[in-house]
Coordinates of C-alpha atoms and ligand atoms in Angstrom, one line a residue:
M1 CA 12.8 -1.5 29.7
A2 CA 14.0 1.8 28.4
S3 CA 11.5 4.0 26.2
F4 CA 12.6 3.8 22.6
D5 CA 11.5 5.9 19.4
A6 CA 10.8 2.7 18.0
I7 CA 9.7 -1.4 18.9
V8 CA 10.2 -3.9 16.4
V9 CA 8.4 -7.0 17.0
G10 CA 10.3 -10.1 15.5
A11 CA 14.1 -10.7 14.6
G12 CA 13.5 -12.4 11.1
P13 CA 14.4 -10.6 7.8
A14 CA 11.3 -8.0 8.1
G15 CA 12.3 -7.0 11.5
S16 CA 15.9 -6.6 11.5
S17 CA 15.8 -5.0 8.2
A18 CA 13.5 -2.2 9.9
A19 CA 15.4 -1.9 12.8
L20 CA 18.9 -1.6 10.7
H21 CA 17.5 1.3 8.7
M22 CA 15.9 2.9 11.7
A23 CA 19.2 2.6 14.0
Q24 CA 21.4 4.1 10.8
N25 CA 19.0 7.1 10.8
G26 CA 19.6 7.8 14.3
M27 CA 16.4 6.5 15.9
R28 CA 16.8 4.3 19.3
V29 CA 15.1 1.2 18.2
A30 CA 14.3 -2.1 20.3
L31 CA 14.5 -5.0 18.4
L32 CA 12.3 -7.8 20.1
E33 CA 12.5 -11.8 19.5
R34 CA 10.8 -14.5 20.9
G35 CA 13.9 -17.1 20.2
D36 CA 16.7 -17.9 22.0
S37 CA 18.5 -16.0 19.2
P38 CA 17.6 -14.6 15.8
G39 CA 16.4 -17.1 13.1
N40 CA 16.3 -19.9 15.7
K41 CA 12.7 -20.3 15.1
N42 CA 12.8 -19.6 11.7
M43 CA 13.4 -21.5 8.0
F44 CA 13.0 -22.0 4.7
G45 CA 14.2 -23.3 1.6
G46 CA 15.4 -21.3 0.8
A47 CA 17.6 -18.4 -1.3
I48 CA 17.9 -15.0 -1.1
Y49 CA 18.2 -12.5 -4.0
T50 CA 21.1 -10.2 -4.7
E51 CA 19.3 -7.3 -6.4
P52 CA 17.1 -6.8 -3.4
M53 CA 19.4 -7.8 -0.9
M54 CA 21.9 -5.1 -1.7
E55 CA 18.9 -2.6 -1.1
I56 CA 19.3 -3.6 2.5
V57 CA 23.1 -4.2 3.3
P58 CA 25.1 -3.0 0.2
D59 CA 28.3 -5.3 1.2
F60 CA 26.4 -8.5 1.8
L61 CA 28.3 -10.3 -0.4
Q62 CA 31.4 -9.9 1.4
E63 CA 29.9 -10.2 4.9
A64 CA 26.7 -12.4 5.4
P65 CA 26.8 -16.3 5.6
L66 CA 26.1 -17.3 2.0
E67 CA 25.8 -20.9 1.0
R68 CA 26.1 -21.3 -3.0
N69 CA 25.1 -19.1 -5.8
V70 CA 22.8 -20.5 -7.7
T71 CA 23.2 -21.1 -11.4
R72 CA 21.2 -24.0 -12.1
D73 CA 17.3 -23.7 -11.7
S74 CA 15.0 -26.4 -12.9
L75 CA 11.3 -27.7 -12.8
W76 CA 10.6 -31.1 -12.6
F77 CA 6.9 -32.4 -13.6
L78 CA 7.5 -35.4 -11.7
D79 CA 5.4 -38.8 -11.9
N80 CA 5.9 -42.4 -10.7
D81 CA 8.5 -43.3 -13.3
S82 CA 9.3 -40.5 -15.0
A83 CA 10.3 -36.5 -14.7
V84 CA 10.4 -34.1 -17.3
E85 CA 12.8 -31.6 -16.4
V86 CA 12.5 -27.7 -17.6
G87 CA 15.8 -26.0 -16.4
F88 CA 17.9 -23.4 -17.1
T89 CA 21.9 -23.3 -16.2
G90 CA 23.5 -20.0 -16.6
L91 CA 27.2 -19.4 -15.8
R92 CA 26.9 -15.8 -15.6
F93 CA 24.8 -16.2 -12.1
G94 CA 27.9 -17.7 -11.1
K95 CA 29.5 -14.5 -11.2
P96 CA 29.3 -11.4 -9.0
P97 CA 27.0 -9.9 -8.6
Y98 CA 25.2 -13.3 -8.7
N99 CA 21.3 -13.5 -8.5
K100 CA 20.3 -15.8 -5.9
I101 CA 22.0 -17.4 -3.0
T102 CA 21.2 -20.3 -1.0
V103 CA 21.2 -19.6 2.6
L104 CA 20.3 -21.1 6.0
R105 CA 18.4 -19.1 8.1
P106 CA 19.6 -19.4 11.9
R107 CA 23.0 -18.1 10.6
F108 CA 21.6 -15.4 8.2
D109 CA 18.9 -14.1 10.5
R110 CA 21.5 -13.7 13.2
W111 CA 23.6 -11.9 11.2
L112 CA 21.2 -9.6 9.9
A113 CA 20.2 -8.6 13.4
D114 CA 23.6 -8.6 14.3
K115 CA 24.1 -5.8 11.8
A116 CA 20.9 -3.9 13.4
V117 CA 22.8 -4.0 16.6
Q118 CA 25.9 -2.9 15.1
A119 CA 23.8 0.2 14.0
G120 CA 22.5 1.1 17.3
A121 CA 19.6 -1.0 17.8
T122 CA 18.9 -2.8 21.0
L123 CA 18.2 -6.8 20.5
Q124 CA 16.7 -8.5 22.9
T125 CA 16.1 -12.2 22.8
K126 CA 13.8 -14.8 24.6
A127 CA 11.1 -11.3 24.8
V128 CA 7.7 -12.7 23.6
V129 CA 5.4 -9.9 22.7
R130 CA 2.0 -10.7 24.1
D131 CA -0.1 -7.6 23.0
L132 CA 0.0 -3.8 22.3
L133 CA 0.0 -0.9 24.8
Y134 CA -2.5 1.5 24.2
E135 CA -2.9 5.0 25.5
K136 CA -5.7 5.5 27.7
R137 CA -8.6 7.0 26.9
T138 CA -12.2 7.8 28.5
L139 CA -14.1 6.2 25.4
G140 CA -12.2 3.3 23.6
R141 CA -8.5 2.7 23.3
G142 CA -5.9 5.3 22.0
R143 CA -2.7 5.5 20.0
V144 CA -0.3 2.6 20.3
K145 CA 2.4 3.3 22.6
G146 CA 4.5 0.1 23.1
V147 CA 4.2 -3.3 23.9
I148 CA 3.6 -6.0 26.8
L149 CA 5.9 -8.7 26.9
D150 CA 4.9 -12.3 28.3
D151 CA 6.2 -11.7 32.0
G152 CA 3.7 -8.8 32.1
S153 CA 6.1 -6.1 31.8
A154 CA 5.5 -3.7 29.1
A155 CA 8.0 -1.4 26.7
E156 CA 7.1 1.9 25.6
A157 CA 7.9 3.9 22.4
D158 CA 6.5 6.2 19.6
L159 CA 6.0 3.8 17.2
V160 CA 6.0 -0.1 17.0
I161 CA 6.7 -2.3 13.6
L162 CA 5.1 -5.8 13.6
A163 CA 7.3 -8.0 11.7
E164 CA 6.2 -11.0 13.7
G165 CA 5.6 -13.3 10.6
V166 CA 3.1 -15.5 9.2
V167 CA 1.0 -16.2 12.4
A168 CA 0.7 -12.7 13.2
S169 CA -1.2 -13.0 16.3
I170 CA -0.4 -9.3 17.6
T171 CA -1.8 -7.9 14.0
K172 CA -4.9 -10.0 14.3
K173 CA -5.2 -8.6 18.0
A174 CA -4.7 -5.3 16.6
G175 CA -7.6 -5.6 14.5
L176 CA -6.0 -5.0 11.4
V177 CA -6.9 -8.4 9.9
K178 CA -9.3 -11.2 10.2
P179 CA -8.2 -14.7 11.2
T180 CA -6.6 -16.2 8.0
P181 CA -9.0 -18.9 6.0
A182 CA -7.1 -22.5 5.6
N183 CA -6.8 -22.1 1.7
L184 CA -4.6 -19.1 2.4
L185 CA -2.2 -20.7 4.4
S186 CA 0.1 -23.7 3.2
L187 CA 2.1 -25.7 5.7
W188 CA 5.9 -26.8 4.6
I189 CA 8.2 -29.1 5.9
R190 CA 11.9 -28.7 5.5
E191 CA 14.5 -31.6 6.2
V192 CA 18.3 -30.4 5.8
I193 CA 20.2 -33.5 4.6
S194 CA 24.1 -32.9 5.0
L195 CA 26.2 -34.5 2.4
P196 CA 29.9 -33.8 1.6
K197 CA 30.6 -30.8 -0.7
E198 CA 32.1 -32.8 -3.7
K199 CA 28.8 -35.3 -3.5
I200 CA 26.5 -32.2 -4.2
E201 CA 28.6 -30.7 -7.0
D202 CA 29.0 -33.9 -8.6
R203 CA 25.2 -35.3 -8.3
F204 CA 23.7 -31.5 -9.1
L205 CA 26.4 -30.9 -12.1
L206 CA 28.2 -28.0 -10.2
E207 CA 31.2 -26.3 -9.9
K208 CA 32.7 -25.1 -6.4
N209 CA 30.6 -22.5 -4.9
E210 CA 27.8 -23.2 -7.6
G211 CA 24.3 -24.1 -6.4
A212 CA 21.2 -25.3 -7.8
V213 CA 17.6 -24.9 -7.3
L214 CA 15.1 -27.2 -8.0
A215 CA 11.4 -27.2 -7.6
M216 CA 8.8 -30.5 -8.5
I217 CA 5.4 -30.7 -8.8
G218 CA 2.9 -33.6 -9.6
Y219 CA 4.3 -36.8 -7.4
P220 CA 5.1 -34.6 -4.2
T221 CA 2.1 -33.9 -3.3
T222 CA 0.2 -37.0 -4.9
Q223 CA -0.8 -34.8 -8.0
A224 CA -2.7 -32.4 -5.7
I225 CA -1.9 -28.6 -5.9
G226 CA 1.3 -28.3 -4.0
L227 CA 5.1 -27.8 -4.7
A228 CA 8.3 -29.8 -3.1
G229 CA 11.8 -28.3 -3.9
I230 CA 15.5 -29.2 -3.4
F231 CA 18.2 -26.1 -2.3
T232 CA 21.9 -27.0 -2.3
N233 CA 23.9 -25.3 0.7
R234 CA 27.5 -25.5 0.9
D235 CA 27.5 -29.1 2.4
S236 CA 24.0 -30.1 3.0
I237 CA 20.6 -30.2 0.8
S238 CA 17.4 -28.5 1.9
L239 CA 14.7 -30.5 0.9
T240 CA 11.0 -28.6 1.5
L241 CA 7.5 -30.0 0.7
G242 CA 4.1 -27.9 1.0
M243 CA 0.7 -27.5 0.4
S244 CA -2.4 -25.4 1.5
I245 CA -4.4 -26.5 4.7
D246 CA -7.3 -26.9 3.1
K247 CA -6.0 -29.2 0.4
I248 CA -3.9 -31.3 3.1
A249 CA -7.5 -32.0 5.1
R250 CA -9.4 -32.3 1.6
N251 CA -6.8 -35.1 0.5
R252 CA -6.2 -36.7 3.9
V253 CA -2.2 -36.6 3.7
A254 CA 0.2 -35.9 6.0
I255 CA 3.2 -33.8 5.0
P256 CA 5.9 -35.5 6.8
E257 CA 4.6 -38.9 5.0
L258 CA 4.9 -37.1 1.7
L259 CA 8.3 -36.0 2.5
T260 CA 9.5 -39.5 3.1
R261 CA 7.6 -41.1 -0.1
L262 CA 9.7 -38.4 -1.8
K263 CA 12.6 -39.2 -0.4
E264 CA 12.1 -42.8 -1.8
H265 CA 11.2 -41.6 -5.4
P266 CA 14.1 -43.1 -7.7
Y267 CA 15.0 -39.8 -8.8
V268 CA 15.1 -38.2 -5.9
R269 CA 16.9 -40.8 -3.7
R270 CA 19.6 -40.6 -5.9
L271 CA 20.3 -37.1 -5.1
I272 CA 20.3 -37.8 -1.3
A273 CA 21.7 -41.4 -0.8
G274 CA 24.6 -41.1 1.9
G275 CA 23.2 -37.9 3.3
K276 CA 22.7 -37.9 7.1
S277 CA 19.4 -35.9 8.2
E278 CA 20.4 -32.9 10.5
A279 CA 17.4 -31.0 10.8
Y280 CA 13.9 -30.8 10.6
A281 CA 11.1 -28.0 11.0
A282 CA 7.9 -27.1 9.7
H283 CA 6.4 -23.7 8.8
M284 CA 3.6 -22.2 7.1
I285 CA 3.6 -19.6 4.3
P286 CA 0.4 -17.0 3.8
H287 CA -1.0 -16.5 0.6
G288 CA -4.0 -14.8 -1.1
G289 CA -2.4 -11.7 -2.6
K290 CA -3.7 -8.1 -1.7
A291 CA -7.3 -9.1 -0.6
A292 CA -5.9 -11.1 2.3
Q293 CA -3.1 -8.3 3.1
P294 CA -3.9 -6.7 6.7
K295 CA -4.2 -2.9 6.8
F296 CA -0.6 -1.6 6.9
Y297 CA -0.8 0.8 9.6
D298 CA -2.5 2.7 12.1
D299 CA -1.8 5.3 14.8
G300 CA 1.8 4.5 16.2
L301 CA 1.7 1.2 14.1
M302 CA 3.0 -0.5 11.0
V303 CA 3.1 -4.1 9.7
A304 CA 6.0 -5.4 7.6
G305 CA 6.7 -9.2 5.9
D306 CA 4.8 -12.1 6.2
A307 CA 2.1 -10.6 8.9
A308 CA 1.7 -8.3 6.2
I309 CA 1.4 -11.3 3.2
M310 CA 4.4 -9.9 1.4
V311 CA 4.7 -13.1 -0.8
S312 CA 4.9 -13.5 -4.3
G313 CA 5.4 -17.2 -5.7
R314 CA 8.4 -18.6 -4.0
R315 CA 9.8 -15.1 -3.1
G316 CA 9.1 -13.8 0.8
S317 CA 12.3 -13.0 2.6
D318 CA 13.2 -10.3 0.1
L319 CA 9.8 -8.9 0.2
A320 CA 9.9 -8.9 4.1
M321 CA 13.3 -7.2 4.2
L322 CA 11.9 -4.4 1.5
S323 CA 8.5 -3.7 3.4
G324 CA 10.6 -3.7 6.5
K325 CA 12.7 -1.0 4.8
A326 CA 9.9 0.8 3.5
A327 CA 8.3 0.8 6.8
A328 CA 11.6 2.2 8.5
E329 CA 12.0 4.9 6.0
T330 CA 8.2 5.9 6.9
A331 CA 9.2 5.7 10.8
V332 CA 12.0 8.0 10.0
H333 CA 9.9 10.4 8.4
A334 CA 7.5 10.3 11.1
R335 CA 10.3 11.2 13.8
A336 CA 11.5 14.3 11.9
K337 CA 7.8 15.5 12.1
Q338 CA 7.2 14.2 15.7
D339 CA 4.2 12.6 14.6
F340 CA 3.4 9.0 14.7
S341 CA -0.1 9.3 14.0
A342 CA -1.9 7.4 11.0
D343 CA -2.3 10.2 8.9
I344 CA 1.5 10.1 8.7
L345 CA 2.0 6.5 8.4
K346 CA -0.2 6.5 5.7
G347 CA 3.0 7.2 4.1
Y348 CA 3.8 3.3 4.3
K349 CA 1.3 2.2 2.0
R350 CA 2.1 5.0 -0.8
R351 CA 5.6 3.7 -0.7
L352 CA 4.6 -0.2 -0.9
N353 CA 2.0 0.9 -3.8
H354 CA 5.1 1.8 -5.7
T355 CA 6.8 -1.3 -5.5
F356 CA 7.5 -3.9 -8.0
F357 CA 6.0 -6.6 -5.5
M358 CA 3.1 -5.1 -4.6
K359 CA 1.9 -5.3 -8.3
N360 CA 2.9 -8.6 -8.3
I361 CA 0.9 -9.3 -5.0
Q362 CA -2.1 -8.1 -6.4
Q363 CA -2.4 -10.9 -8.9
A364 CA -1.8 -13.6 -6.4
K365 CA -5.4 -14.0 -5.3
D366 CA -6.8 -15.0 -8.5
T367 CA -4.0 -17.9 -8.2
V368 CA -5.4 -19.0 -5.0
K369 CA -9.1 -18.5 -6.4
Y370 CA -8.3 -20.5 -9.5
Y371 CA -6.8 -23.4 -7.4
D372 CA -10.0 -23.7 -5.1
N373 CA -12.1 -24.1 -8.2
H374 CA -9.7 -26.3 -10.8
S375 CA -7.8 -28.6 -7.7
D376 CA -7.3 -31.1 -10.7
A377 CA -5.0 -28.3 -12.8
D378 CA -1.4 -29.8 -11.5
Y379 CA -2.7 -33.7 -11.9
L380 CA -3.9 -32.6 -15.6
L381 CA -0.9 -31.0 -16.5
N382 CA 1.9 -33.1 -15.0
T383 CA 0.1 -36.4 -16.4
A384 CA -0.3 -34.7 -20.2
V385 CA 3.7 -33.7 -19.8
N386 CA 4.9 -36.9 -18.8
E387 CA 2.8 -39.1 -21.3
L388 CA 3.6 -36.5 -23.7
A389 CA 7.5 -37.0 -23.3
Y390 CA 7.2 -41.2 -23.3
E391 CA 5.3 -40.8 -26.7
F392 CA 7.9 -38.3 -28.1
F393 CA 11.1 -40.0 -26.8
R394 CA 9.4 -43.5 -27.9
A395 CA 11.4 -45.2 -30.9
G396 CA 8.4 -46.9 -31.9
M397 CA 7.4 -47.6 -35.7
V398 CA 5.0 -45.4 -36.9
T399 CA 5.4 -42.6 -39.4
D400 CA 6.4 -38.8 -37.9
K401 CA 2.7 -37.7 -38.7
E402 CA 1.1 -40.5 -36.9
K403 CA 3.3 -39.5 -33.6
V404 CA 2.4 -36.0 -33.8
Q405 CA -1.3 -37.0 -33.8
R406 CA -1.1 -39.2 -31.5
M407 CA 0.6 -36.7 -28.9
A408 CA -2.2 -34.2 -29.9
R409 CA -4.7 -36.9 -29.1
L410 CA -2.9 -37.1 -25.7
V411 CA -3.4 -33.2 -24.9
L412 CA -6.9 -33.4 -26.2
D413 CA -8.2 -36.0 -24.4
K414 CA -7.4 -34.4 -21.2
Q415 CA -9.0 -31.1 -21.7
A416 CA -9.4 -28.3 -24.0
P417 CA -6.1 -26.7 -25.6
A418 CA -7.0 -23.5 -23.9
K419 CA -7.4 -24.4 -20.5
T420 CA -4.3 -26.4 -20.6
V421 CA -2.3 -23.4 -21.7
Y422 CA -4.1 -21.3 -18.6
D423 CA -3.4 -24.1 -16.3
L424 CA 0.5 -23.7 -16.9
F425 CA 0.2 -19.7 -17.0
I426 CA -1.3 -19.9 -13.5
G427 CA 1.2 -23.0 -12.7
L428 CA 4.3 -20.5 -13.7
Q429 CA 2.9 -17.8 -11.0
N430 CA 2.2 -20.5 -8.4
W431 CA 5.6 -22.1 -8.8
G432 CA 7.3 -19.5 -8.3
V433 CA 8.9 -20.0 -11.7
L434 CA 8.1 -16.3 -13.1
Ligands
FAD501 C1 9.6 -23.9 3.2 C2 10.0 -22.6 2.8 C3 10.6 -22.2 1.8 C4 10.7 -20.5 1.4 N1 11.7 -20.2 0.7 C5 12.1 -19.1 0.5 C6 13.1 -18.9 -0.5 O1 13.6 -19.6 -1.2 N2 13.0 -17.4 -0.9 C7 12.4 -16.6 0.0 O2 12.6 -15.3 -0.3 N3 11.6 -16.8 0.8 C8 11.1 -18.3 0.8 N4 10.1 -18.5 2.0 C9 9.2 -17.4 2.6 C10 10.4 -16.9 3.7 O3 10.9 -17.5 4.8 C11 9.6 -15.6 4.7 O4 8.7 -14.9 3.6 C12 10.1 -14.8 5.4 O5 10.8 -15.4 6.5 C13 9.1 -13.6 6.0 O6 10.0 -13.0 7.1 P1 9.5 -12.1 8.3 O7 10.4 -11.5 9.2 O8 8.3 -11.3 7.7 O9 9.1 -13.3 9.0 P2 9.5 -14.3 9.7 O10 10.9 -15.2 9.2 O11 8.8 -16.0 9.9 O12 10.3 -13.9 11.3 C14 9.4 -13.5 12.1 C15 10.2 -13.7 13.5 O13 9.4 -12.7 14.7 C16 9.1 -13.8 15.3 N5 8.1 -13.5 16.8 C17 6.9 -13.9 16.3 N6 6.3 -13.4 16.8 C18 6.7 -13.0 18.0 C19 6.3 -12.3 19.4 N7 4.7 -12.7 19.5 N8 7.0 -11.7 20.1 C20 8.6 -11.7 19.4 N9 8.7 -12.3 18.7 C21 8.0 -13.0 17.7 C22 10.0 -15.2 15.3 O14 10.3 -16.0 16.0 C23 10.6 -14.7 14.1 O15 11.6 -14.8 14.4 C24 9.9 -19.9 2.3 C25 9.4 -20.0 3.2 C26 9.1 -21.3 3.8 C27 8.0 -22.0 4.9

C-alpha cells in the first residue's frame, strides 16, 4: 500500500468524518475498514442529530439516506400490565432543520464513507488492522508510523487515527487504555422488523415522514437497570434492548430472551403486529465517562469515537463524528507544521475539552457508580410510578384527600422521597432523555 499523510482505522461515523475533513484539507488519507463495506458490521437504534450533523456535512439533509424526522419522543415506565408514558410531540421538529432523524447504519455509514472518498480519501474494505507499526529504536519503540494488516502487509503514514469502535483492540494494544471492566460495557441487541409505512404512521400517530422514538425501562430488563427502545424507520421498526454485562451475569438473563419476552408484552405486541423480522445484530456500548476514557493521543496517534468512549446517554454517533472531526482538525494543523509528535497532537485534547459533550461525559461516571451501588433504583421508580398511576386513575369511593394520602403512602413506603427524586435525576441521564 502506498504511503499516506494519515491512516484512519475504521469507517464508522468517527473514522469517515475524520477522513472526510482531512481529505477536504488536502491530506492524503487511507480509510481502512474490516467489513465488506462501511456499516456492514455496524448497528444502532437509532437516530442522528441534525445540529451536530451539519458540522460534518452541511448539506446532509439533501444527500444522506435518512429515514424519518422524529417528532414524537417518549419514555415508558413499563410494568407487566401497565405503562406510564411521558411523551412529547413537537411538530416544529417535523420541519427543516428538524432535530433527530432515524437512519439505518449500513446505508448511512456507506454514504458518509463515500463522502470521504469523493473528497479524495482512499477507502479500503476487508482491511483488518492487526497492530500499529512503530519506528525502530535501540531502546523501546519509537513513534507510530503506520499500521500492520491481518495479511502481514504494512501501510505507512505520518499519523494514525484509531476510530475502531467500542472493542478498541488496537487502542488497548497501544497501551492508551486498560481493559474495560464489565460494568462499563453494555450489550445490546437490535431487531429490524419491516412493516408497511401506513401501519407505522397509524400505530405511532405520525404523518408521512414523521418518526417516533420510544425508550422503555422496567419490564424489558426484568426491572434491572437497562433500557429498551423503538425507533421508527421509513418502512421498518428498530427494536433495541440492552444492559451492562455485569448486570446480565448478576441477574442471569439472556438478552435475546428478554427481547422475545418484550415483543410479547401486550403494548409492544400491538406496535409490531404483522411485522416481519429482517435483521438481527448485537453490539456493545462503552460507558464510564471521563475516568474510563483512554489517553487521546501519542506520537503519531489519535483515538476518536467509541474507542475513546465518546458516549453520553443515548448519543454516540454524533459525538463520534465530532471527535473524528476534532482529531482531523488537529491533524491538518500538525501537517502544516510537519510535526506529528504528541506535543502537537495534544491540541486534540484541548479541542475536545472545549466541547459540550466532554462536559457531559465528565458526569457519566457518576451514573455508573450510582447504579453499581443502587441496582434497584429503576425497579423502585418503575413500580412506584405504575402503582401511583393506578391509584390516581382509579375511580374509587374515597375522598380526594384520602386519595392523595394513599398516593403519598405509596411513595413513602418504597423509600425516602429525596432518594426517589435522586433516582429520577440519575435515570434521566441514563435513559438519554436529557
Ligand atoms: C443498540 C444501540 C443503539 C444506539 N443508538 C444510538 C442512537 O440512537 N444515536 C446515537 O447517536 N448513537 C447511538 N448508538 C451509539 C453509536 O452507534 C456509536 O456511538 C457509534 O457507532 C460510534 O461510532 P464509531 O465510528 O466510533 O464506531 P463504530 O460505529 O463501531 O465504527 C467502528 C468501525 O471500525 C471498524 N473496525 C473495528 N476494528 C477494526 C480493525 N481492527 N481494522 C479495520 N476496521 C476496524 C468496524 O468494522 C466499524 O466499521 C447506539 C448504539 C447501540 C449499540
